[in-house]
Short mmCIF file of C-alpha atoms in Angstrom, two decimals:
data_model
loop_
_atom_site.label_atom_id
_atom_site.label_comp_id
_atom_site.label_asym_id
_atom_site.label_seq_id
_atom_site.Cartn_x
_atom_site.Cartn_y
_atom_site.Cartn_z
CA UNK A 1233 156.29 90.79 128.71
CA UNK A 1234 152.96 91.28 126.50
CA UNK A 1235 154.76 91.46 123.58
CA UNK A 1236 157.17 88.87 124.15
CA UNK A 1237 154.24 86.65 125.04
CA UNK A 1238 152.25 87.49 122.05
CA UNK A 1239 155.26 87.32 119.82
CA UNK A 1240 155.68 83.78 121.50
CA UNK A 1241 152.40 82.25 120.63
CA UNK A 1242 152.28 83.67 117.41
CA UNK A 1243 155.38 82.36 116.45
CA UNK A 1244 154.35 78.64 116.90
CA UNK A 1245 150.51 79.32 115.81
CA UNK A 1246 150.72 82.24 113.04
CA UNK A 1247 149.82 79.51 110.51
CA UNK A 1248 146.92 78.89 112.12
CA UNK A 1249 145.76 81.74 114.34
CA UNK A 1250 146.19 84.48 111.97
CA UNK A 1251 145.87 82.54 108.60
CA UNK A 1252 143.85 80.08 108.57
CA UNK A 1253 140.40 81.79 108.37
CA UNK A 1254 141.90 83.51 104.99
CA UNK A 1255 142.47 80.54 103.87
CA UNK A 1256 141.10 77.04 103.49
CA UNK A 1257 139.32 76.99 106.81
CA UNK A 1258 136.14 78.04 106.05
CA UNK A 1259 136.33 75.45 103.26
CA UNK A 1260 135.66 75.71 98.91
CA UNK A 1261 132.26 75.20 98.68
CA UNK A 1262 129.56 77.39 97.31
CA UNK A 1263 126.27 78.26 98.62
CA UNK A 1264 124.57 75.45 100.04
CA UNK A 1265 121.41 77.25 101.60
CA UNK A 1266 117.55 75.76 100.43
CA UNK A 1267 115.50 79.06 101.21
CA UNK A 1268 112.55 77.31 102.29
CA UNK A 1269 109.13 78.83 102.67
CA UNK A 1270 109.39 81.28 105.25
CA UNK A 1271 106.84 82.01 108.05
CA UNK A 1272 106.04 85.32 108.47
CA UNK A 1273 106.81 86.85 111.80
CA UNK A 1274 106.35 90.17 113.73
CA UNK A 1275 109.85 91.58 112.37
CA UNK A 1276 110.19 89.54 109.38
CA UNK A 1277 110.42 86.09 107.66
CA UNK A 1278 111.63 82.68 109.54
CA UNK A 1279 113.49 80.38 107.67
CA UNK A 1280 114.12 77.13 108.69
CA UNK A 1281 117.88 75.84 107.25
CA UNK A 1282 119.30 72.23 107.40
CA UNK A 1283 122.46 70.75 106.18
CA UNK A 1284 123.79 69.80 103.07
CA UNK A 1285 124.54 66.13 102.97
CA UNK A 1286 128.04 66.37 104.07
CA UNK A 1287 126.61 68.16 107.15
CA UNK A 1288 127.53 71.82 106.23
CA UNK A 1289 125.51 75.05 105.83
CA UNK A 1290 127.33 78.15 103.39
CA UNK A 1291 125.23 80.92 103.36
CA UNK A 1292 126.06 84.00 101.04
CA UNK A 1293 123.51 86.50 101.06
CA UNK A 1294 125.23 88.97 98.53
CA UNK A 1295 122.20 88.76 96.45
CA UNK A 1296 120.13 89.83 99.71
CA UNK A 1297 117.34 87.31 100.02
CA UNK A 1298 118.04 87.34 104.19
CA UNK A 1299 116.56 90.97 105.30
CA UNK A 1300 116.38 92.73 108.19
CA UNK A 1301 114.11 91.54 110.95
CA UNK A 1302 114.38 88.05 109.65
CA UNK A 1303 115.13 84.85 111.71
CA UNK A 1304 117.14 82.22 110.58
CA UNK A 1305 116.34 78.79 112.19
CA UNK A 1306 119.45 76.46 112.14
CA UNK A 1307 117.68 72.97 112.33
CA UNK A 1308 119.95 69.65 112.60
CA UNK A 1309 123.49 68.75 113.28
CA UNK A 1310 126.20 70.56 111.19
CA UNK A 1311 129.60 70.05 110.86
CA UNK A 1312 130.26 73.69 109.74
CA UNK A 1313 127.94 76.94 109.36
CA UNK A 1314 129.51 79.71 107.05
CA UNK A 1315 127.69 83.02 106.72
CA UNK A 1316 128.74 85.47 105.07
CA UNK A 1317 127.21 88.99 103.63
CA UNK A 1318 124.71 88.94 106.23
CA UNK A 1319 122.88 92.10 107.50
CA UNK A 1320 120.07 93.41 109.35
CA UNK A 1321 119.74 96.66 111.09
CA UNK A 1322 119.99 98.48 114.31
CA UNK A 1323 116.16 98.37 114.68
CA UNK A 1324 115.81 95.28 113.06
CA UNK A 1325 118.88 92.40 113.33
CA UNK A 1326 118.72 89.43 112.12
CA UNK A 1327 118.52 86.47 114.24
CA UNK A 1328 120.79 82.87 114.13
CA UNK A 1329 119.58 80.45 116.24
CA UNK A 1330 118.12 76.93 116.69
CA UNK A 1331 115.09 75.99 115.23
CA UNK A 1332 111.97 76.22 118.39
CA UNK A 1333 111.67 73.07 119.52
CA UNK A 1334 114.94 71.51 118.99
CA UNK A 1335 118.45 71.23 119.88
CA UNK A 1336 120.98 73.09 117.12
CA UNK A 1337 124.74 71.11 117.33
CA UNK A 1338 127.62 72.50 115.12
CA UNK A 1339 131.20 71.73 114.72
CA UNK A 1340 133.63 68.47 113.99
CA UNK A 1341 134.93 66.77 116.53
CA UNK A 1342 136.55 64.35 114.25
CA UNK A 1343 138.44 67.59 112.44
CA UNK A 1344 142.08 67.16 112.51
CA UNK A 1345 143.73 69.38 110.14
CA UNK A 1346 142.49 70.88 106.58
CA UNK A 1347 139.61 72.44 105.14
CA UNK A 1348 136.95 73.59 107.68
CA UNK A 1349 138.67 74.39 110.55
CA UNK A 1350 135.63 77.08 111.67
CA UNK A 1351 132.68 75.72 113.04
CA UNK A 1352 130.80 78.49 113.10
CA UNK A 1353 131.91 81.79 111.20
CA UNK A 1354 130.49 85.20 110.15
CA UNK A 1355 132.47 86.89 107.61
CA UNK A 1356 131.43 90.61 106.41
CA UNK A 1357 127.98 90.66 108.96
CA UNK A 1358 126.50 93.09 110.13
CA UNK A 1359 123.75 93.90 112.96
CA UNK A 1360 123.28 89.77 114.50
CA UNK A 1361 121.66 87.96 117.24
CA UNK A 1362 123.39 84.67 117.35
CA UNK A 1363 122.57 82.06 120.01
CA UNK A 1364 119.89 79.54 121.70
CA UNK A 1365 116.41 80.71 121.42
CA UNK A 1366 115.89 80.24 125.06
CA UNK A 1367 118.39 78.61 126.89
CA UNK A 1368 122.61 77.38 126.25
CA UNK A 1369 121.37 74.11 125.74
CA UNK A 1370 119.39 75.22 122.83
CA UNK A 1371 122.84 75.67 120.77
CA UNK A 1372 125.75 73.96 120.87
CA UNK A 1373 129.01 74.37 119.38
CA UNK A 1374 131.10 71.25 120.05
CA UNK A 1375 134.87 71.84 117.87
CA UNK A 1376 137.71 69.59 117.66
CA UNK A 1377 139.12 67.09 119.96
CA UNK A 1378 141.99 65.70 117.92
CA UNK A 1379 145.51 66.42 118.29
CA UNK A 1380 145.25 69.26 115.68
CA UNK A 1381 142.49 71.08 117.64
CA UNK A 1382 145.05 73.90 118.08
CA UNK A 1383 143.73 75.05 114.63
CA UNK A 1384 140.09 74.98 114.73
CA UNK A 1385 138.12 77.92 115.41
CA UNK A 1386 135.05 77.21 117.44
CA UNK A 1387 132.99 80.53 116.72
CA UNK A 1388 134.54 83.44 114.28
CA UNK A 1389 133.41 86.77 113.61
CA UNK A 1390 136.00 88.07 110.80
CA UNK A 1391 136.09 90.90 107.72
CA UNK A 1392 134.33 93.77 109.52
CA UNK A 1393 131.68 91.68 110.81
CA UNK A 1394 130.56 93.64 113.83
CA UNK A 1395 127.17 95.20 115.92
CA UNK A 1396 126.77 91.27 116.87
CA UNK A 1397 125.15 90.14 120.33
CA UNK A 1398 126.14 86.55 121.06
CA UNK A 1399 124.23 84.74 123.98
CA UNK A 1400 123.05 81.57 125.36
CA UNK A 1401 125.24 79.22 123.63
CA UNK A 1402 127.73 76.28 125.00
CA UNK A 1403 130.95 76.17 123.28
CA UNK A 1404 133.33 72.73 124.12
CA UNK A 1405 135.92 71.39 122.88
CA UNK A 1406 138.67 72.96 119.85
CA UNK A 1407 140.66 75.28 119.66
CA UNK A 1408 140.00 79.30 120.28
CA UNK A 1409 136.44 79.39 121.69
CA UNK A 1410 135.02 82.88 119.94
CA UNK A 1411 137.59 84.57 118.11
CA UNK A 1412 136.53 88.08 116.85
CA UNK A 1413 138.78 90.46 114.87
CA UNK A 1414 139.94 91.82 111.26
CA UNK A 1415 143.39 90.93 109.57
CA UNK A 1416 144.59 94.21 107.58
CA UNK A 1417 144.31 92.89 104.15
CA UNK A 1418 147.02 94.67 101.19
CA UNK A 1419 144.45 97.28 98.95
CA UNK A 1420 142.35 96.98 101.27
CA UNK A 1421 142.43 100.66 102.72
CA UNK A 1422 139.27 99.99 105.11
CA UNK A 1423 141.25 97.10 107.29
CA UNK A 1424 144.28 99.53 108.20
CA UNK A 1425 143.70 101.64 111.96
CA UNK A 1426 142.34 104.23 112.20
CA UNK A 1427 140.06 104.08 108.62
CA UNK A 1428 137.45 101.81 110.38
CA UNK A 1429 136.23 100.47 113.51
CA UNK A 1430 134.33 97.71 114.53
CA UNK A 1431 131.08 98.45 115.95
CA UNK A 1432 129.28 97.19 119.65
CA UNK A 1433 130.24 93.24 120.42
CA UNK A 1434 128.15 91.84 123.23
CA UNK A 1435 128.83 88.44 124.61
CA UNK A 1436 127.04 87.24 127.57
CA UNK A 1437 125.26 83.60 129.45
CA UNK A 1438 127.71 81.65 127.45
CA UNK A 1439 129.70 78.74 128.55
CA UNK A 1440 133.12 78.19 127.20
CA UNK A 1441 134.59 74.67 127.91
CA UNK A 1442 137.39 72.17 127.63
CA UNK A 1443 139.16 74.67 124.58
CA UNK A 1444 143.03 73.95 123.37
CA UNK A 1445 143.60 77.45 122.87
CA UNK A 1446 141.91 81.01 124.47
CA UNK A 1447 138.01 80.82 125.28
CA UNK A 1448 137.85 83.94 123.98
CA UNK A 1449 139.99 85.72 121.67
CA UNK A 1450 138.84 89.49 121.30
CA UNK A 1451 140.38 91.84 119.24
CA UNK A 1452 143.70 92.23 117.22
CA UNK A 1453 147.02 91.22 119.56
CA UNK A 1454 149.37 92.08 116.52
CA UNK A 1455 150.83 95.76 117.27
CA UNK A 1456 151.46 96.12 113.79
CA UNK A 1457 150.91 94.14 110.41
CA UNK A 1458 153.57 93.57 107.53
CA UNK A 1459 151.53 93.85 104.84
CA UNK A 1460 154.60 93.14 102.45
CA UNK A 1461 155.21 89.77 104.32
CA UNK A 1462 151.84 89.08 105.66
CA UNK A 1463 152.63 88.54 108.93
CA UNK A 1464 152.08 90.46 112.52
CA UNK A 1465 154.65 92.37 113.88
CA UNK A 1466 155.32 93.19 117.71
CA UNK A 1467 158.16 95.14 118.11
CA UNK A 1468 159.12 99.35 117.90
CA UNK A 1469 158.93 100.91 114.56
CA UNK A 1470 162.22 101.59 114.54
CA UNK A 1471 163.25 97.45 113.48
CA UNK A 1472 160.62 97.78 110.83
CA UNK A 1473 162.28 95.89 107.61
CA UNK A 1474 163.01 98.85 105.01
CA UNK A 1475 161.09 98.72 101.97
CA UNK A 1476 157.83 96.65 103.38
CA UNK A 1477 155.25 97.72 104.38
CA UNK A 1478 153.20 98.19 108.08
CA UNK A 1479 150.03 99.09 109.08
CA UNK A 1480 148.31 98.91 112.35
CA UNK A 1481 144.81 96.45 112.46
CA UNK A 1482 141.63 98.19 113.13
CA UNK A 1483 140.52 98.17 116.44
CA UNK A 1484 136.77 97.41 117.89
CA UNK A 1485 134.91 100.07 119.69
CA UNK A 1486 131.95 99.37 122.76
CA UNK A 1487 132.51 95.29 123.47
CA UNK A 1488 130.87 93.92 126.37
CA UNK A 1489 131.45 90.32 127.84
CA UNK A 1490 129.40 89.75 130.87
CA UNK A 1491 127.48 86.69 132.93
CA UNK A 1492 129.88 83.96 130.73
CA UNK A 1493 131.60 81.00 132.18
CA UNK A 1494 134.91 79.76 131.03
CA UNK A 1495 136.76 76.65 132.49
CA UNK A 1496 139.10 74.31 131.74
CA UNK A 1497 141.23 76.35 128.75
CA UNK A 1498 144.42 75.28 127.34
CA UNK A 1499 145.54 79.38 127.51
CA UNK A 1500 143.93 82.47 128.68
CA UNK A 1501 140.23 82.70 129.45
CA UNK A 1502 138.85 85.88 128.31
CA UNK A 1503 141.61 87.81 125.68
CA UNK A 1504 140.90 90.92 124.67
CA UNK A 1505 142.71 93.56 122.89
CA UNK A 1506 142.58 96.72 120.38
CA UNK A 1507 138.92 97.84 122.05
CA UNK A 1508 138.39 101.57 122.90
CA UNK A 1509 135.16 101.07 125.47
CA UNK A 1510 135.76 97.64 126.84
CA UNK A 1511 133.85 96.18 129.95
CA UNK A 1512 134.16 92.90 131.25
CA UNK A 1513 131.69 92.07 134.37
CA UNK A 1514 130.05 89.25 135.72
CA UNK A 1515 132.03 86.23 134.49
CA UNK A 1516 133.42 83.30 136.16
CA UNK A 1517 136.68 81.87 134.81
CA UNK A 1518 137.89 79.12 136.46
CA UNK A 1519 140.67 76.75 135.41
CA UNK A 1520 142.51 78.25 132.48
CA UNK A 1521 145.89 77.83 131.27
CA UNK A 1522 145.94 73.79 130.81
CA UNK A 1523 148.99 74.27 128.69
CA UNK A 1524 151.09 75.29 131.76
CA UNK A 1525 152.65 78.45 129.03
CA UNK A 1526 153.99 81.41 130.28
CA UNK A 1527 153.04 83.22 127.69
CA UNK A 1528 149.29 82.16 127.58
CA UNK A 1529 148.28 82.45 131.46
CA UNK A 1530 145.85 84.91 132.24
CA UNK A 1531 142.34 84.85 133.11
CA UNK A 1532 141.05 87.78 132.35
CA UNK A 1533 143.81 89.83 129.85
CA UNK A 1534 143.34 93.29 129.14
CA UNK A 1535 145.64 93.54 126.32
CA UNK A 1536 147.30 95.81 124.01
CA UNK A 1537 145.85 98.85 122.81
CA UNK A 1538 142.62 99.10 125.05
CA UNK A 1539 141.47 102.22 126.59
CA UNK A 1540 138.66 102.99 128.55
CA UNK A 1541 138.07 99.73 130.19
CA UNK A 1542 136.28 98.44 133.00
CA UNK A 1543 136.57 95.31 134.64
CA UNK A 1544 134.30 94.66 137.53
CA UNK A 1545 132.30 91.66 139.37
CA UNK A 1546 134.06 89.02 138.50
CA UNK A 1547 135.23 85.85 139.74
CA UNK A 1548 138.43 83.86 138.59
CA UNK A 1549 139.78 81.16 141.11
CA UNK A 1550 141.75 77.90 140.46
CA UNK A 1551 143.79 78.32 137.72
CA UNK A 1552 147.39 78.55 136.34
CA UNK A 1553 149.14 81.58 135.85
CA UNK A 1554 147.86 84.80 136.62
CA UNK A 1555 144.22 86.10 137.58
CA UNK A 1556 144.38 89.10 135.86
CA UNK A 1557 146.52 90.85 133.46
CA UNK A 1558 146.51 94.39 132.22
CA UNK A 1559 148.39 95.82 129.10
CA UNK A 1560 146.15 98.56 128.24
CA UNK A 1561 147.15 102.33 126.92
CA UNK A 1562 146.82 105.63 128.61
CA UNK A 1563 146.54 106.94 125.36
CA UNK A 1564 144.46 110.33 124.75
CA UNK A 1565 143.47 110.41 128.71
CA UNK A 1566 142.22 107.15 128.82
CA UNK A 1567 140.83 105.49 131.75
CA UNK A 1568 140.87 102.30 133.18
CA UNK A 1569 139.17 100.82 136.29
CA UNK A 1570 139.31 97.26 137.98
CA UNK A 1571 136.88 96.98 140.59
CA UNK A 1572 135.39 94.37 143.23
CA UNK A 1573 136.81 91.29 141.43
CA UNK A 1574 136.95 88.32 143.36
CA UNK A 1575 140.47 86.67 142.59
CA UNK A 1576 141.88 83.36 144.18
CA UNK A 1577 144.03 80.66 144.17
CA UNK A 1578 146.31 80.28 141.44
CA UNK A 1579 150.16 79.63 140.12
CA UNK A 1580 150.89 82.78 139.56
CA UNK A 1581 151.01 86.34 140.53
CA UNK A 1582 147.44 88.28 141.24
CA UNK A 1583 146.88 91.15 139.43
CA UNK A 1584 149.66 92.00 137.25
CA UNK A 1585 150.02 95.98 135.28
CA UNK A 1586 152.18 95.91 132.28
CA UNK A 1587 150.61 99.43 130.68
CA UNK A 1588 151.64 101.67 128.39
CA UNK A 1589 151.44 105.22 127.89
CA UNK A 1590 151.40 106.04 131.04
CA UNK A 1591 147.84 104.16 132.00
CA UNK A 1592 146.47 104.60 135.41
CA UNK A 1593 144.14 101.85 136.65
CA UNK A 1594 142.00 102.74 139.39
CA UNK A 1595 142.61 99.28 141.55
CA UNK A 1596 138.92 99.38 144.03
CA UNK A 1597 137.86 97.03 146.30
CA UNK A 1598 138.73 93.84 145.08
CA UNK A 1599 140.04 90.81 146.89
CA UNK A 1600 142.96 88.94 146.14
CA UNK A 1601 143.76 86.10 148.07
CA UNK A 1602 146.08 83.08 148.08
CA UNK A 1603 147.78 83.89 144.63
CA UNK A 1604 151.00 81.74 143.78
CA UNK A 1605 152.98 84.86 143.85
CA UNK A 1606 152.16 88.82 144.78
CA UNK A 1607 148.67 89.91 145.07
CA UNK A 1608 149.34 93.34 142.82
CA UNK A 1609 152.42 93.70 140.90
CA UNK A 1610 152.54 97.02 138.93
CA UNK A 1611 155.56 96.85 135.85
CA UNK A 1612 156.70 100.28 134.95
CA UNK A 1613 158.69 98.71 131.66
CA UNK A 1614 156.64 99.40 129.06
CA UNK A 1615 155.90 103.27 130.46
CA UNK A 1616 153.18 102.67 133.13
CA UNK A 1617 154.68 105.20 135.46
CA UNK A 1618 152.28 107.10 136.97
CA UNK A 1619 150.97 106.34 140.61
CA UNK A 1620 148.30 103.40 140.28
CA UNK A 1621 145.20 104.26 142.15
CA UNK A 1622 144.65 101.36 145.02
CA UNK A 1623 141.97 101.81 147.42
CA UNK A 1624 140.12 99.16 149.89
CA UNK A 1625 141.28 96.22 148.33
CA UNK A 1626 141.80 92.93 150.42
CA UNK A 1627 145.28 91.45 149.79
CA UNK A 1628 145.08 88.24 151.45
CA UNK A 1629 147.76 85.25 151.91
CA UNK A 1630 150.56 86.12 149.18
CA UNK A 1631 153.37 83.74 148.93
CA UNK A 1632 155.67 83.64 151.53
CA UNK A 1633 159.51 83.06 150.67
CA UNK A 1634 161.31 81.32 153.58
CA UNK A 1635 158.12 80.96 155.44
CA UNK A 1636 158.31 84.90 155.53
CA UNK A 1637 155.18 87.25 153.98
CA UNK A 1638 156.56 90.53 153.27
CA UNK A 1639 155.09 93.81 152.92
CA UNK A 1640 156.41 93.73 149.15
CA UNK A 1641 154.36 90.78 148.35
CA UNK A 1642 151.18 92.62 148.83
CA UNK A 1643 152.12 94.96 146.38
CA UNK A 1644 155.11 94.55 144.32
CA UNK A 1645 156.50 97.90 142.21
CA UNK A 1646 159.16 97.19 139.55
CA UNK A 1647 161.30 98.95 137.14
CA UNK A 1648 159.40 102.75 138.23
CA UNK A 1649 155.72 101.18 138.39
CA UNK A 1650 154.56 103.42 141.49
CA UNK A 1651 150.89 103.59 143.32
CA UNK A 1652 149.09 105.98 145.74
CA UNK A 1653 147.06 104.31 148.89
CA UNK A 1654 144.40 105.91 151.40
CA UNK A 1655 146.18 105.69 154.97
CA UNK A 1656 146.18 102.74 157.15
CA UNK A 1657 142.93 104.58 159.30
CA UNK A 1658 141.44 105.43 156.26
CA UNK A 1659 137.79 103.90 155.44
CA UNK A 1660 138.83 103.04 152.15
CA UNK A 1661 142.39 101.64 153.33
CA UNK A 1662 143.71 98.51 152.03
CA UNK A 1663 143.94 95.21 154.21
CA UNK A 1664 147.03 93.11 154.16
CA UNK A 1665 146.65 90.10 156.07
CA UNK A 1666 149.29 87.38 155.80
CA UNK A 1667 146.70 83.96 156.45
CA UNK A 1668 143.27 83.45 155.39
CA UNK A 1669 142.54 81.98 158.55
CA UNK A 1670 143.64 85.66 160.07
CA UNK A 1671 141.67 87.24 157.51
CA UNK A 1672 138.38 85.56 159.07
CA UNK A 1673 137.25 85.06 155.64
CA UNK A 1674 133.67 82.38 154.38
CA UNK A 1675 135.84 80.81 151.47
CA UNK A 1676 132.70 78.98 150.95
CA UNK A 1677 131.32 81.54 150.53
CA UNK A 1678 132.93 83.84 148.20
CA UNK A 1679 135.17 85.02 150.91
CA UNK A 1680 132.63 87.48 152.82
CA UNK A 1681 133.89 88.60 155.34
CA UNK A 1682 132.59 86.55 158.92
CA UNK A 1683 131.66 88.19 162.01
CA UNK A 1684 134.57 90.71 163.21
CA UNK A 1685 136.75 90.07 159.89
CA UNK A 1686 139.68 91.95 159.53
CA UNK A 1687 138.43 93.09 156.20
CA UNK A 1688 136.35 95.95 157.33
CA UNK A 1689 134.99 97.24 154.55
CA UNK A 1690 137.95 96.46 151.73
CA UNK A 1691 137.84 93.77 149.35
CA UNK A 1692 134.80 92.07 147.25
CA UNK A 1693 131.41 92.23 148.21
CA UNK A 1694 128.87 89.84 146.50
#
């Protein structure tokens, strides 16, 4: 199903999605930064940067003049901010943010196809802070809202750029929201898996609003890349093309997204994929997949090619498709955990496991209630066969066929998916309740249990 559903979207947006930032999108131009007279700060120099007077900012700091330490104070309204080259250290990053005092707005609304499609990119950076200097307000990042929006790229982080922390920022509007990852590029040994990694991605206390595409888009979705054609490739070696040439993207290693809200997305809400380390906590996603596609529903996606991940605290109600998807690899003893979620009301099925290599997700404590379809469905397909681990989880109010909820539709296993459960008596047993009212649930209230619940102890706790 993944890689149908990648395979899907990339067939109508490969021009775009996986193109377009080596290409014309970030624009022709040549630096445009005035290094002003800095101000001397406790880590380094502050330099206050404006736009040119067609509203842009292209920053190349090959010849080094940005150091570590240093702040970089965005002042005025852009249309586009390209940085490239761009390092500071582990001890000492380099800031981007809004100039104190003021409000920093980026991006085109008026964009509607050609040059400068990226509102906001970092290409070959290293070691960032990026966001307000005290609150989301402070920076704004307001894309597209034309009908070619599919195509612009609200925030990118591309060519190796890594060890970034992005926070307190407002993103509206465009296409993909934050879109982080490195296409393998021919001669270019460094961009083929495993040669290099990308380093430590934090996003957090960002809001992500009103985009055509993904609100976030972490990480490489293409299984393989056809260097010979340029293009991604989804399938089994064995239909490789003979004579051309594949490698696999490079993956990122140690990404955490926490404490962001996402609503009202044309597609998925937070994306991620090709991450070893990956947790995702704390975020609210609420209204994704506007564009009613199959292929593009999920709210949270753990996607291809992720191990070690864990995916806890969060809350994703009231959208279409389904709440939380899971295509992650068991590879080298990996291990996966999704844990006291709160999950509700939506068009789709709850939680739904597509792993591969044999991935085991230990499935703790979360609630799952009023889903248009099963609360858990675990898809042995792709080689997810081992027992899933499901403990005190709440399955609440599946969807009843012929006014009927049965025991399947708490937990659906297909083509060998299999799980273990504690026993009915057990503390950490699971509850299946067919009605919310039965379940004696506050759904004001992020469905706490009330007095004498039939949760017990299962299910979210706040």
């Amino acid at each position: 199903m993944m890689l149908l559903a990648f395979a899907f979207f990339l067939a109508l947006a490969s021009c775009t999605k996986e193109k377009a930032l080596l290409q014309p999108s970030h624009g022709s131009g040549s630096d445009t930064a005035k290094v002003t007279t800095p101000v001397t700060t406790t880590t380094g120099k502050e330099y206050v940067l404006t736009p040119d007077a067609d509203g842009r900012l292209v920053l190349d700091n090959s010849k080094g003049t940005y150091k570590a330490g240093d702040i970089l104070s965005l002042k005025g309204k852009f249309t586009a901010v390209i940085i490239s080259n761009l390092s500071g250290t582990a001890a000492k990053p380099i800031t981007v943010r809004n100039a104190p005092g003021t409000a920093t707005v980026i991006g085109d609304p008026s964009w509607n196809g050609g040059a400068w499609s990226t509102a906001f990119g970092f290409i070959n950076c290293h070691y960032l802070k990026i966001g307000g200097a005290k609150s989301k307000s402070d920076l704004v990042i307001n894309g597209s809202t034309q009908a070619g929006r599919q195509a612009y790229f609200n925030l990118t982080l591309s060519s190796h750029t890594d060890n970034i922390e992005i926070a307190f920022l407002t993103i509206k509007n465009g296409g993909t929201g934050i879109w982080a990852k490195t296409d393998p590029v021919k001669n270019d040994q460094s961009t083929y898996y495993p040669n290099s990694t990308m380093e430590n991605l934090q996003i957090h206390d960002v809001e992500i609003s009103g985009t055509n595409n993904e609100a976030m888009y972490i990480g490489h979705t293409a299984l393989y890349w056809n260097l010979t054609a340029n293009v991604p490739y989804y399938g089994d070696p064995s239909g490789f093309t003979a004579g051309q040439t594949y490698v696999q993207p490079i993956k990122w290693h140690n990404v955490k997204i926490y404490n962001n809200t996402v609503l009202s997305g044309g597609a998925d809400g937070i994306q991620t994929s090709a991450i070893d380390l990956l947790e995702v906590s704390g975020n609210t996603v609420t209204n994704w997949g506007g564009q009613h596609n199959p292929a593009h529903n999920g709210g949270i996606l753990i996607g291809g090619r992720t191990t070690n991940t864990n995916v806890h605290d969060n809350y994703v109600h009231d959208g279409w498709g389904e709440l939380i998807q899971f295509y992650g690899s068991g590879e080298n003893g990996a291990t996966h955990i999704i844990k006291n979620n709160l999950l509700a009301n939506n068009q789709g099925d709850g939680v739904s496991m597509r792993g591969t290599d044999n991935a085991v997700v230990q499935i703790l404590n979360n609630t799952i209630a009023n889903p248009g379809g099963v609360c858990l469905r675990i898809n042995g397909y792709q080689g997810m066969t081992k027992p899933q681990i499901v403990q005190a989880n709440a399955f609440i109010q599946p969807k009843p066929i012929n006014g009927t909820v049965s025991f399947n539709a708490y937990v659906y296993t297909e083509n060998g998916g299999t799980y273990t459960e504690p026993a009915a008596t057990a503390s950490d047993a699971n509850t299946r309740i067919a009605t919310l009212a039965a379940a004696g649930v506050n759904t004001s209230n992020y469905y706490q249990p009330a007095a004498n619940s039939a949760l017990g102890t299962s299910g979210y706790r706040k």
